[in-house]
PDB file of C-alpha atoms and ligand atoms in Angstrom:
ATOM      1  CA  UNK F   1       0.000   0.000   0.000  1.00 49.00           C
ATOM      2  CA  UNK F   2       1.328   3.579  -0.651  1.00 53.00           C
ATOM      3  CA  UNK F   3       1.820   6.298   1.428  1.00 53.00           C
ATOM      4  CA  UNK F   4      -0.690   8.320  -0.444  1.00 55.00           C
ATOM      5  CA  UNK F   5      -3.244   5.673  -0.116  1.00 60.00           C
ATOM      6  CA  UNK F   6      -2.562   3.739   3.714  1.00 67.00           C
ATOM      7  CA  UNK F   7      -5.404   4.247   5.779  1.00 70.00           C
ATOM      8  CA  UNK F   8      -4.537   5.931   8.919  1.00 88.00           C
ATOM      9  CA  UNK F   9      -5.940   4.815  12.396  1.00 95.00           C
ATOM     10  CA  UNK F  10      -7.346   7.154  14.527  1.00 97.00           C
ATOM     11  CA  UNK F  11      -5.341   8.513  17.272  1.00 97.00           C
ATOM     12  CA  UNK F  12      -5.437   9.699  20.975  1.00 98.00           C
ATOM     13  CA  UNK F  13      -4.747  12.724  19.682  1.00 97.00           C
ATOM     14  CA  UNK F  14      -7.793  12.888  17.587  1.00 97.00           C
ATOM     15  CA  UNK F  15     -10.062  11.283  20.677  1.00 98.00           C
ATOM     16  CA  UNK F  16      -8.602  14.143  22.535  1.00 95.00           C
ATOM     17  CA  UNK F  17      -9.489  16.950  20.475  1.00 94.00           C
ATOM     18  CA  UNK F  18     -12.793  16.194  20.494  1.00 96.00           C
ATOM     19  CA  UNK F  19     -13.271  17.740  23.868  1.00 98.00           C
ATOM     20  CA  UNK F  20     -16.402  20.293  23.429  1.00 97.00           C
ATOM     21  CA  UNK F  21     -16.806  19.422  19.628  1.00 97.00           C
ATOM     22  CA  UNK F  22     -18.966  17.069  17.821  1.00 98.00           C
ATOM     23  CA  UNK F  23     -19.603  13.755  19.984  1.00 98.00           C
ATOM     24  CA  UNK F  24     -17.362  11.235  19.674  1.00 98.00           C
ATOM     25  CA  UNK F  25     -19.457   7.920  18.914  1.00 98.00           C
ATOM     26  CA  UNK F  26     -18.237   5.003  20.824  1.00 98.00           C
ATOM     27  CA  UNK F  27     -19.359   1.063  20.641  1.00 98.00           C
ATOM     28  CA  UNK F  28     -18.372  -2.183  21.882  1.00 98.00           C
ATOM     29  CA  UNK F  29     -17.028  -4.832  19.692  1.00 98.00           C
ATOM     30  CA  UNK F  30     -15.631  -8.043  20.467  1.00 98.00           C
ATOM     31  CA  UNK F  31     -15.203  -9.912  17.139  1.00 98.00           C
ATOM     32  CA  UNK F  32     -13.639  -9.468  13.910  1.00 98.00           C
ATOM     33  CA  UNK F  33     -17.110  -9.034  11.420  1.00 98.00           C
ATOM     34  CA  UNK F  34     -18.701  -6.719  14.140  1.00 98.00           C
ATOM     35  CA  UNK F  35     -15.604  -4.538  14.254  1.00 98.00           C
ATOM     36  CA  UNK F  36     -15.307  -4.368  10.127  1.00 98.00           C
ATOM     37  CA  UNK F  37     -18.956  -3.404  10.320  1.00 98.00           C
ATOM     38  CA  UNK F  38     -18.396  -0.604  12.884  1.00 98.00           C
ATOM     39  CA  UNK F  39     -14.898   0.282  11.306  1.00 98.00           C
ATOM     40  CA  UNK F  40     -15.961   3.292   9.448  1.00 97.00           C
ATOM     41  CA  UNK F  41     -18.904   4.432  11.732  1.00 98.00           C
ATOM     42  CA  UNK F  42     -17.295   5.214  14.687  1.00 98.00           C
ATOM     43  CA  UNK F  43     -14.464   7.322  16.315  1.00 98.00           C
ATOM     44  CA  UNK F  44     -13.763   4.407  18.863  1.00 98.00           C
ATOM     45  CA  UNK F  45     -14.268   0.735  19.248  1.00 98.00           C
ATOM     46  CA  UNK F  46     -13.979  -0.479  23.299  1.00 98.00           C
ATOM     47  CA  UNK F  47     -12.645  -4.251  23.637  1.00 98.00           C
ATOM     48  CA  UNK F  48     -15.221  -3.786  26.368  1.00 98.00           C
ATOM     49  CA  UNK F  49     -15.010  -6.393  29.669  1.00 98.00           C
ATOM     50  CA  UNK F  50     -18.843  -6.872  29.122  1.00 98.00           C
ATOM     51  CA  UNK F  51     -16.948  -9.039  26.633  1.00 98.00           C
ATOM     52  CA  UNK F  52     -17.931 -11.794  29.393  1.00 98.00           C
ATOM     53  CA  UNK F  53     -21.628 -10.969  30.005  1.00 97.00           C
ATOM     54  CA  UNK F  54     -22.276 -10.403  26.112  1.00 97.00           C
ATOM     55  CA  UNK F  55     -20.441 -13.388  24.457  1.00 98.00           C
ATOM     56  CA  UNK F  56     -19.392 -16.181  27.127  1.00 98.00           C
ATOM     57  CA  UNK F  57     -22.483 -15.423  29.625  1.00 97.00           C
ATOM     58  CA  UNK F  58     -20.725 -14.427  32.889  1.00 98.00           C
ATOM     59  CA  UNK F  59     -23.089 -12.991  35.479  1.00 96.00           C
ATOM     60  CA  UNK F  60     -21.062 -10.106  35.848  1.00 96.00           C
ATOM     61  CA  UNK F  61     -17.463  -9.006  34.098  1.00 97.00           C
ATOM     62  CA  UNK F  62     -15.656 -10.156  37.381  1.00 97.00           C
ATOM     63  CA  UNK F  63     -14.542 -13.240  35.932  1.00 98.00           C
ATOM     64  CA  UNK F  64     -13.063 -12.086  32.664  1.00 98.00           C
ATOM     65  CA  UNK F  65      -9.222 -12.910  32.255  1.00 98.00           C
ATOM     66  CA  UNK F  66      -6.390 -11.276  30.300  1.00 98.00           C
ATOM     67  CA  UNK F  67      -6.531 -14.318  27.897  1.00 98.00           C
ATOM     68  CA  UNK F  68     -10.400 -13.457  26.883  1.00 98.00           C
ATOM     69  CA  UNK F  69      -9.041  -9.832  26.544  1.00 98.00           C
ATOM     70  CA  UNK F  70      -6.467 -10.336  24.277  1.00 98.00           C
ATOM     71  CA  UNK F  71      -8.111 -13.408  22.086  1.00 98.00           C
ATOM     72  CA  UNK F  72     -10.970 -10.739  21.522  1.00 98.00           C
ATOM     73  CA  UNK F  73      -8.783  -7.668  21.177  1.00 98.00           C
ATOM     74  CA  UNK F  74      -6.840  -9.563  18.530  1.00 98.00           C
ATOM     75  CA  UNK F  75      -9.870 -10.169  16.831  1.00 98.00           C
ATOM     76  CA  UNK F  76     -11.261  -6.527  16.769  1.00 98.00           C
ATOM     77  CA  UNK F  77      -7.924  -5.325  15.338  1.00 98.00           C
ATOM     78  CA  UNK F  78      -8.000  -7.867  12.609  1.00 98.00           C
ATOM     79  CA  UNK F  79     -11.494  -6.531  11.790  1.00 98.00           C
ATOM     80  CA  UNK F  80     -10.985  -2.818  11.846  1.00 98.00           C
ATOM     81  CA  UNK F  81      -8.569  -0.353   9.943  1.00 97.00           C
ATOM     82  CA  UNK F  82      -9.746   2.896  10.969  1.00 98.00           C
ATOM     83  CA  UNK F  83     -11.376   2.921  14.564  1.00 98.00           C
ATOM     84  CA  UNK F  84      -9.393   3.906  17.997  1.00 98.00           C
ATOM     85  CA  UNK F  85      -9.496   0.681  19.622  1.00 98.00           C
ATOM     86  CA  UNK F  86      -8.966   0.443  23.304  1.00 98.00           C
ATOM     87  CA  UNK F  87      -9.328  -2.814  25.337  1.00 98.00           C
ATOM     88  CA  UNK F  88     -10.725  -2.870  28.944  1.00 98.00           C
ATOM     89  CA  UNK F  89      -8.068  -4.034  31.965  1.00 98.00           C
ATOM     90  CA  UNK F  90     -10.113  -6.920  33.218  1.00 98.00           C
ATOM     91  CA  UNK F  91     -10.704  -7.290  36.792  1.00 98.00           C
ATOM     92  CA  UNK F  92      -7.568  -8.191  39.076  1.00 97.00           C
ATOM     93  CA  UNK F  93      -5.170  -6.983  36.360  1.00 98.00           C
ATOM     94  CA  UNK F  94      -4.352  -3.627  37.727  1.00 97.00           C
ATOM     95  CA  UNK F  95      -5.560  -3.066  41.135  1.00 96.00           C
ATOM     96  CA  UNK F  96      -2.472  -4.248  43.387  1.00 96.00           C
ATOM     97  CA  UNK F  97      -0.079  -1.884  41.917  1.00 96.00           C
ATOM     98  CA  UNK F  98       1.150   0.381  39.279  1.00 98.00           C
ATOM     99  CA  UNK F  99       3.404  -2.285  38.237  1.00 98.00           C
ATOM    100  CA  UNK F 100       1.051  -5.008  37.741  1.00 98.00           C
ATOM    101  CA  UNK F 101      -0.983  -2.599  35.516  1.00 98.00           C
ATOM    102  CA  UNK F 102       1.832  -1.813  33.511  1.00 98.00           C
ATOM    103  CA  UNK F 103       2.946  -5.353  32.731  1.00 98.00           C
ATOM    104  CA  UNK F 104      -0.970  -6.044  31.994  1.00 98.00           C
ATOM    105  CA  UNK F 105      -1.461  -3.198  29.850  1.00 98.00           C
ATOM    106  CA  UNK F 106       1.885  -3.401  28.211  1.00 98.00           C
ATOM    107  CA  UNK F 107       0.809  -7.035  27.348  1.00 98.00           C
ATOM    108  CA  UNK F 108      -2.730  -5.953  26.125  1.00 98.00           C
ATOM    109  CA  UNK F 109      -0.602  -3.291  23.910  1.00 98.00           C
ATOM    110  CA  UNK F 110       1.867  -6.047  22.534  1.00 98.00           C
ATOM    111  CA  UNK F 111      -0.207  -8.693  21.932  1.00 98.00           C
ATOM    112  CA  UNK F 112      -3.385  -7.125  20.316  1.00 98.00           C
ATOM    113  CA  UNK F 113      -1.921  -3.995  18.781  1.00 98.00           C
ATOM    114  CA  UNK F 114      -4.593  -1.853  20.440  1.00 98.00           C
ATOM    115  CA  UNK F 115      -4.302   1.590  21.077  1.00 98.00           C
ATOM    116  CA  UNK F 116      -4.982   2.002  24.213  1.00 98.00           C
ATOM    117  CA  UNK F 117      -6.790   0.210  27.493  1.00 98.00           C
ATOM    118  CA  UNK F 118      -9.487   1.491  30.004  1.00 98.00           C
ATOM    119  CA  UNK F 119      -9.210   1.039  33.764  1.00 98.00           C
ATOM    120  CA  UNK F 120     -12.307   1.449  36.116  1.00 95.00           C
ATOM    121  CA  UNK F 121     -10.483   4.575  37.846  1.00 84.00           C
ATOM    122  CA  UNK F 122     -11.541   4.830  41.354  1.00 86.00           C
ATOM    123  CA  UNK F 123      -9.449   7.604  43.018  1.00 90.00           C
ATOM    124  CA  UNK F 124      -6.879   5.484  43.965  1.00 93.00           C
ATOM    125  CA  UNK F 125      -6.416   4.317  40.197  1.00 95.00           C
ATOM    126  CA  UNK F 126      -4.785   7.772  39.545  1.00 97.00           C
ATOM    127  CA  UNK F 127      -1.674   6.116  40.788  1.00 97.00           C
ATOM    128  CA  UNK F 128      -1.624   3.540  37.768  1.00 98.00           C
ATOM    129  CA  UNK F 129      -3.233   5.643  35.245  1.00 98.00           C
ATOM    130  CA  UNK F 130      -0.317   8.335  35.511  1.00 98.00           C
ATOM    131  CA  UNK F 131       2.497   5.618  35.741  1.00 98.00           C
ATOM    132  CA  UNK F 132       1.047   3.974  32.365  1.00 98.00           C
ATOM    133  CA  UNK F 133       0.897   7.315  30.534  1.00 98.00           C
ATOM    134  CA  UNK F 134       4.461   8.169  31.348  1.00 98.00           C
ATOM    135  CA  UNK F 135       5.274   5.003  29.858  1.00 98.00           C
ATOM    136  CA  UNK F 136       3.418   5.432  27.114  1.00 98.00           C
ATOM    137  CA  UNK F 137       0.438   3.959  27.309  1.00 98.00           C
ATOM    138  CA  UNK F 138      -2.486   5.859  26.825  1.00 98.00           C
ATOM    139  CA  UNK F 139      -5.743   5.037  29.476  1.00 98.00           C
ATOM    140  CA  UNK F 140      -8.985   5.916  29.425  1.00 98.00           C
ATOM    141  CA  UNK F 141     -10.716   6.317  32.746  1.00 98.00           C
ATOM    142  CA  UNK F 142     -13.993   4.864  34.120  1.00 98.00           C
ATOM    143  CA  UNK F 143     -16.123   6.116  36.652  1.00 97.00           C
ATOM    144  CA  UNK F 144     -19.656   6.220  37.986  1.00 96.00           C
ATOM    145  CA  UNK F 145     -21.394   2.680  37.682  1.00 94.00           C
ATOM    146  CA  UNK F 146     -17.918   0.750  37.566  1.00 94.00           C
ATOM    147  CA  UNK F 147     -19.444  -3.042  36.434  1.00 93.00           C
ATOM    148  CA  UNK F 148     -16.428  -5.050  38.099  1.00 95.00           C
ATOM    149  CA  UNK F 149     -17.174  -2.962  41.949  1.00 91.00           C
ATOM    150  CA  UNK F 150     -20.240  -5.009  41.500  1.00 90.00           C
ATOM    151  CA  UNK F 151     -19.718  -7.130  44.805  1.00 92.00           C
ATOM    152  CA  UNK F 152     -19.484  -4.037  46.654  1.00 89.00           C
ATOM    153  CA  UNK F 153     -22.262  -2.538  45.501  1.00 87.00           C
ATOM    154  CA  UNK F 154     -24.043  -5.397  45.753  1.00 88.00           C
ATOM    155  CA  UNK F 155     -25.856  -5.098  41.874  1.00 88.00           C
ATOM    156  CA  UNK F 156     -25.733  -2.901  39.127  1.00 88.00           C
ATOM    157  CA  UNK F 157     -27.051   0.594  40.583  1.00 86.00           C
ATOM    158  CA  UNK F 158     -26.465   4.350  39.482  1.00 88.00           C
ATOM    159  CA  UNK F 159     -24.615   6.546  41.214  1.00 88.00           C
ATOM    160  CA  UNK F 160     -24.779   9.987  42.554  1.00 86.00           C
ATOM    161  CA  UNK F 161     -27.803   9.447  44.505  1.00 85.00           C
ATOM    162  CA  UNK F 162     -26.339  10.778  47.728  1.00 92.00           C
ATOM    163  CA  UNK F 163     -23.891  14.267  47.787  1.00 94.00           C
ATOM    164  CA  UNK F 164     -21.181  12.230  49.172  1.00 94.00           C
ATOM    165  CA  UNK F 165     -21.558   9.753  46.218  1.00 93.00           C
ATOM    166  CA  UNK F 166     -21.893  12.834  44.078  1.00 96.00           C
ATOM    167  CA  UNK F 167     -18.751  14.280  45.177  1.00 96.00           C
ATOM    168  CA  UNK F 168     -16.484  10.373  45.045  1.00 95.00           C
ATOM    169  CA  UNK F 169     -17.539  10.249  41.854  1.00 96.00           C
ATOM    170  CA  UNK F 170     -16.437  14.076  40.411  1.00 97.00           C
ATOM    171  CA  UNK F 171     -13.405  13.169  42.424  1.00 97.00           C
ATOM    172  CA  UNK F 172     -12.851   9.983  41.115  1.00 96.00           C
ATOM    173  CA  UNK F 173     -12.908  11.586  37.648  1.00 97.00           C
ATOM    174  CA  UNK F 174     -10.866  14.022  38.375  1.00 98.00           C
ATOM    175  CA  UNK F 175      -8.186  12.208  39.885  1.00 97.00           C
ATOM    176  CA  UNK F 176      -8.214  10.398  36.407  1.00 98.00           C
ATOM    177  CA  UNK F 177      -8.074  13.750  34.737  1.00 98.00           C
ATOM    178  CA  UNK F 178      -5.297  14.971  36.372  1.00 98.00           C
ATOM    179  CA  UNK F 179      -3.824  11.513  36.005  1.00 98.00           C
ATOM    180  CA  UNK F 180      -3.403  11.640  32.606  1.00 98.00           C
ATOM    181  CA  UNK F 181      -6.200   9.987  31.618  1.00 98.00           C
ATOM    182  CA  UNK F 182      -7.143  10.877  27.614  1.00 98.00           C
ATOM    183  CA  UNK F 183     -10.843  10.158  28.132  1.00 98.00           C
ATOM    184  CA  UNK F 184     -12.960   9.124  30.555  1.00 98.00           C
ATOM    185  CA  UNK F 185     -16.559   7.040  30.628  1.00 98.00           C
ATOM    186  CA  UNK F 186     -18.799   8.307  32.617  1.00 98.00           C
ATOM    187  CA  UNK F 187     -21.560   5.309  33.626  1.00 97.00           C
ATOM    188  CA  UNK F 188     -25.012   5.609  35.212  1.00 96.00           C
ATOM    189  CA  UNK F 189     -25.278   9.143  36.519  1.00 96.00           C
ATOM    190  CA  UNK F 190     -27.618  11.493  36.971  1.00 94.00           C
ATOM    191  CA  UNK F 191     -27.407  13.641  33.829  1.00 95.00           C
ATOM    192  CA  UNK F 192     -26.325  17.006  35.971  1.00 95.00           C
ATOM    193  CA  UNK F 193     -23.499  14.912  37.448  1.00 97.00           C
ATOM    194  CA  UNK F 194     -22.498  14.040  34.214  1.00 97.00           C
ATOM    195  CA  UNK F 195     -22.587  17.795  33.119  1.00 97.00           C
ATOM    196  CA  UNK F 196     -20.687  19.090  35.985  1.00 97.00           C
ATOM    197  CA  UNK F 197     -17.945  15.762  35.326  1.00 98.00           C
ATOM    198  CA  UNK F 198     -17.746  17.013  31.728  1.00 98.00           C
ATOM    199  CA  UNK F 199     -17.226  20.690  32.326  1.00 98.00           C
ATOM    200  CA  UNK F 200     -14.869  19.793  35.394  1.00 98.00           C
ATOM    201  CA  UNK F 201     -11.995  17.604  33.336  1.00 98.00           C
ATOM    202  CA  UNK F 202     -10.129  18.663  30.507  1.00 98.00           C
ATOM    203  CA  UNK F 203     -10.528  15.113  28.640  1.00 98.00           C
ATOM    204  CA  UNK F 204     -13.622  14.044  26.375  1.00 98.00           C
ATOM    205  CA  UNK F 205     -16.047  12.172  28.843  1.00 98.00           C
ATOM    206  CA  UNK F 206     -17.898   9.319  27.100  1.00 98.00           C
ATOM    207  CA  UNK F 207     -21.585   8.901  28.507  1.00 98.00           C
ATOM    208  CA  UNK F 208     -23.257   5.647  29.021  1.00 98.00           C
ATOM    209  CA  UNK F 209     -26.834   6.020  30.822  1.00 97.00           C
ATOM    210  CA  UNK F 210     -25.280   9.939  32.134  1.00 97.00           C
ATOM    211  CA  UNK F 211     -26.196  12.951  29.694  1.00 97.00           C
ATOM    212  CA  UNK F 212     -26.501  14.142  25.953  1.00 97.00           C
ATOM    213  CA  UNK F 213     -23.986  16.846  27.044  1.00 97.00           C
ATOM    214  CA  UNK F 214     -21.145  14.326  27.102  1.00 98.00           C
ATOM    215  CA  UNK F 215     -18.077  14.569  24.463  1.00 98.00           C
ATOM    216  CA  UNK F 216     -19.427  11.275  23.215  1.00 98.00           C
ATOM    217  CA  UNK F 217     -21.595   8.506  23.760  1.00 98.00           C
ATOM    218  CA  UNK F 218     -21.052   4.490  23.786  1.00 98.00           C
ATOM    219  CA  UNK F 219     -23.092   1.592  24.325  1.00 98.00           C
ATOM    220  CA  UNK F 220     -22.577  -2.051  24.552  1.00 98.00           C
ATOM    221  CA  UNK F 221     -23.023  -3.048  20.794  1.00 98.00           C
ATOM    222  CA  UNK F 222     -25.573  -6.023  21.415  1.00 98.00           C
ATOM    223  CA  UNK F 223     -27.535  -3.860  24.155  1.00 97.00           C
ATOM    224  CA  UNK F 224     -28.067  -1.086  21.097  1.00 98.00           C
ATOM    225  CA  UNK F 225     -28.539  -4.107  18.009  1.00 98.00           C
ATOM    226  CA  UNK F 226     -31.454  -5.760  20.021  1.00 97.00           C
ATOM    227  CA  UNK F 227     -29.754  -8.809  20.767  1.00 97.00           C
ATOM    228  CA  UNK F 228     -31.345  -8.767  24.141  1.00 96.00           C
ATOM    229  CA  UNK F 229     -35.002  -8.998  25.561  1.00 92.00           C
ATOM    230  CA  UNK F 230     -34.288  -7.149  28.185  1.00 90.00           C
ATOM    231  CA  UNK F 231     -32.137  -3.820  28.266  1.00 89.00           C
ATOM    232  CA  UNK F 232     -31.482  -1.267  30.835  1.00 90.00           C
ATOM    233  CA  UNK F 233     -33.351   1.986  30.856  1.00 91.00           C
ATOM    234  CA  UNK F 234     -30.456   3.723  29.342  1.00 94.00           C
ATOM    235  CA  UNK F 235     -30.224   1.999  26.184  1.00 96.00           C
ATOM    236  CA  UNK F 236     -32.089   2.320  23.013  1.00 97.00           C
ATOM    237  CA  UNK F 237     -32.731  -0.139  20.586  1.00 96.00           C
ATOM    238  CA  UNK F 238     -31.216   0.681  17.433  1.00 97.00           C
ATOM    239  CA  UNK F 239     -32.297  -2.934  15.927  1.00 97.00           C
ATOM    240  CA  UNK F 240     -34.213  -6.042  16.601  1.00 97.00           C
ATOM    241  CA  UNK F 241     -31.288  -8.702  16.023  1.00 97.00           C
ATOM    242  CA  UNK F 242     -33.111 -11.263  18.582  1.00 97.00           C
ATOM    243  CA  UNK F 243     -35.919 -11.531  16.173  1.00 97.00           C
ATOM    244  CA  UNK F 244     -34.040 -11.507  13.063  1.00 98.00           C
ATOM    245  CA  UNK F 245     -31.734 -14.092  13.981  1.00 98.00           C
ATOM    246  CA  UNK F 246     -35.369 -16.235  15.669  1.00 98.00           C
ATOM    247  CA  UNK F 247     -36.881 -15.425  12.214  1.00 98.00           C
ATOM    248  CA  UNK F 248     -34.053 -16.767  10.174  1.00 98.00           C
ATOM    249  CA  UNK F 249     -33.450 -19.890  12.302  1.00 98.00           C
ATOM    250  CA  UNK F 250     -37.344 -21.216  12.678  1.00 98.00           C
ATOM    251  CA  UNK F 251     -37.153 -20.128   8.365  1.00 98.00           C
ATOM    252  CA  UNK F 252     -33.869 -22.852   8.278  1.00 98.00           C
ATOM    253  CA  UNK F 253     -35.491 -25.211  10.305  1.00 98.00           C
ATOM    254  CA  UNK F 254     -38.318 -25.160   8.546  1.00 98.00           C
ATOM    255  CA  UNK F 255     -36.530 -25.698   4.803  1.00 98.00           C
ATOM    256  CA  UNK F 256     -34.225 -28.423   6.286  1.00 98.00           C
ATOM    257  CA  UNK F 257     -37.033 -30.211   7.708  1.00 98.00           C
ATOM    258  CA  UNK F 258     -39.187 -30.127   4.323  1.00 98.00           C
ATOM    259  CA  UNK F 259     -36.159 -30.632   2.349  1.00 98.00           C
ATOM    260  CA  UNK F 260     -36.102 -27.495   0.782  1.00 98.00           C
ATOM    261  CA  UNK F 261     -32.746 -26.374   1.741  1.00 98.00           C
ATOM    262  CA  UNK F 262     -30.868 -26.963   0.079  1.00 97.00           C
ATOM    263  CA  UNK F 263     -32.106 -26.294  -3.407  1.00 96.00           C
ATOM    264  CA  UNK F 264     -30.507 -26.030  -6.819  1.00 95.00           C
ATOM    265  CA  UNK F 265     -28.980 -22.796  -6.205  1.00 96.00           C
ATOM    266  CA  UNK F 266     -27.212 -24.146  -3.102  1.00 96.00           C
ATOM    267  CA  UNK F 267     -25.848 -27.757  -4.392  1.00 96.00           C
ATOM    268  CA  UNK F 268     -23.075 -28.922  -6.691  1.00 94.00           C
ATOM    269  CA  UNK F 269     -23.493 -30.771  -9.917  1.00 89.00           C
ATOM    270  CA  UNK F 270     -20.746 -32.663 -11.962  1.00 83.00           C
ATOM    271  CA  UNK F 271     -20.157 -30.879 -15.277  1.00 79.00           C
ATOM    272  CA  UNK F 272     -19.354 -35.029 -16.495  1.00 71.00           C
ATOM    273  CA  UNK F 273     -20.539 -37.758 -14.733  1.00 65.00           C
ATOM    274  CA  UNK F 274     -18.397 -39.573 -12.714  1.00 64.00           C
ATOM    275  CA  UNK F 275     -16.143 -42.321 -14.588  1.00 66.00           C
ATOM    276  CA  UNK F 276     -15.721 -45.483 -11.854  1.00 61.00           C
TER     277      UNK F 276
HETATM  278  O1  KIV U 301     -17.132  -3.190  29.251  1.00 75.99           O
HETATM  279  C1  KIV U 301     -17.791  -2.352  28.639  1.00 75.99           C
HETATM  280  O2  KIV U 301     -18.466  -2.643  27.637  1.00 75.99           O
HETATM  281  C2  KIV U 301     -17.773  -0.986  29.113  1.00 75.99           C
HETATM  282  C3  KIV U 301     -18.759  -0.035  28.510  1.00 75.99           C
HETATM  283  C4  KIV U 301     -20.082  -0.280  29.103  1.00 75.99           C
HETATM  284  C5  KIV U 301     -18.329   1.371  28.665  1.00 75.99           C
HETATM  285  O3  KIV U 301     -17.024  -0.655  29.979  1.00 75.99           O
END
């Protein structure tokens, strides 16, 4: 491929910039097809942990390894050529030190080719996000609803219902601001909170159930195609993929069982018959 014609990635540098401009749209992707479908669509493509609900049908992301990470990051690189990808720090793979996260993240880097990874940035994830940056890898933060602080939580609940939850969480993204942090995805707030986050950091925040005022917006790709019955409140359906695929595989059923599948169009014929 020439210079004149290589397609170029997008960069940090162009998530960056996007900071008070148009919104940067975000989805999940965690296969090779999805991501070639998405490629040209979107500004960014997460290697999201939800990897493990979505696809292998975890009850929550706290079980996802660094193996499912990079076996699906690999794939989403193979399918894209334009996107920012970044692939999610599963749970366990950062938290102990700034070390750990570094080897981790260095490893996600290496062995996908991704762009960048996301940590769920509590305040006390500052300390990792800044050591990765200085070493050049670039993070995106996560705060708000952080999926793998499920335990504590005990479920899946917004946050910023109390003041003091109001204020951890504009601290929390701050700290990942300051941090270094190039983005940061701000999950199931209040929309003021997510106003207030937004004007607060310097960095593009990244709304997921928070506000229309965010730098961008993402949702988890089979949340937003349908693939679901049930979705949370935040999401919109964009598409009806449980019926489609229902339709088409009660339609294949159907043929195979009356021996109309396959027909002519489908099956091979010798050009000669066969000599014994
Ligand atoms: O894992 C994921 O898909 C995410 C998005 C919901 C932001 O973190």
């Amino acid at each position: 491929m020439s210079a004149q014609t290589e397609i170029r990635r997008k960069t940090v540098r162009d998530i960056a910039k996007a900071k008070g401009g148009e919104p940067l749209v975000c989805l999940t992707a965690y296969d090779a097809p999805t991501a070639e479908m998405l490629d040209e669509h979107v500004d960014v493509i997460l290697v999201g942990d939800s990897v493990g609900m979505v696809v292998h049908g975890l009850p929550s992301t706290v079980g996802v390894t660094m193996e499912m990470m990079v076996l699906h990051g690999q794939a989403v690189m193979r399918g894209s050529s334009t996107a920012f990808v970044v692939v999610d720090m599963p749970f366990g793979s950062y938290e102990t030190n700034a070390d750990q996260a570094f080897l981790n993240a260095a490893r996600l880097m290496k062995d996908t080719g991704c762009q960048a990874v996301k940590i769920e940035s509590g305040t006390y994830a500052a300390t990792q996000i800044a050591h990765l940056v200085a070493r050049g890898i670039p993070v995106m933060g996560h705060v708000g609803l952080r999926p793998q602080a499920v335990n504590v939580d005990g479920g899946f609940r917004a946050k910023g219902r109390t003041k003091d939850e109001c204020r951890l969480v504009l601290e929390e993204a701050m700290a990942a601001d300051e941090a270094g942090a190039f983005a940061i995805v701000v999950e199931g707030v209040a929309s003021d909170l997510a106003d207030e986050i937004t004007k607060a950091v310097s960095c593009p925040t990244i709304g997921i159930g928070a506000s229309a005022q965010c730098d961008g917006q993402i949702l988890v790709i089979d949340d937003m195609l349908g693939t679901f019955d049930w979705v949370p409140r935040f999401v919109k359906k964009f598409g009806n993929r449980r019926e489609d695929v229902i339709n088409a595989v009660e339609a294949y059923a159907r043929e195979v069982r009356s021996r109309q599948f396959p027909g002519a169009a489908q099956t091979y014929k010798l050009s000669k018959p066969m000599s014994n």
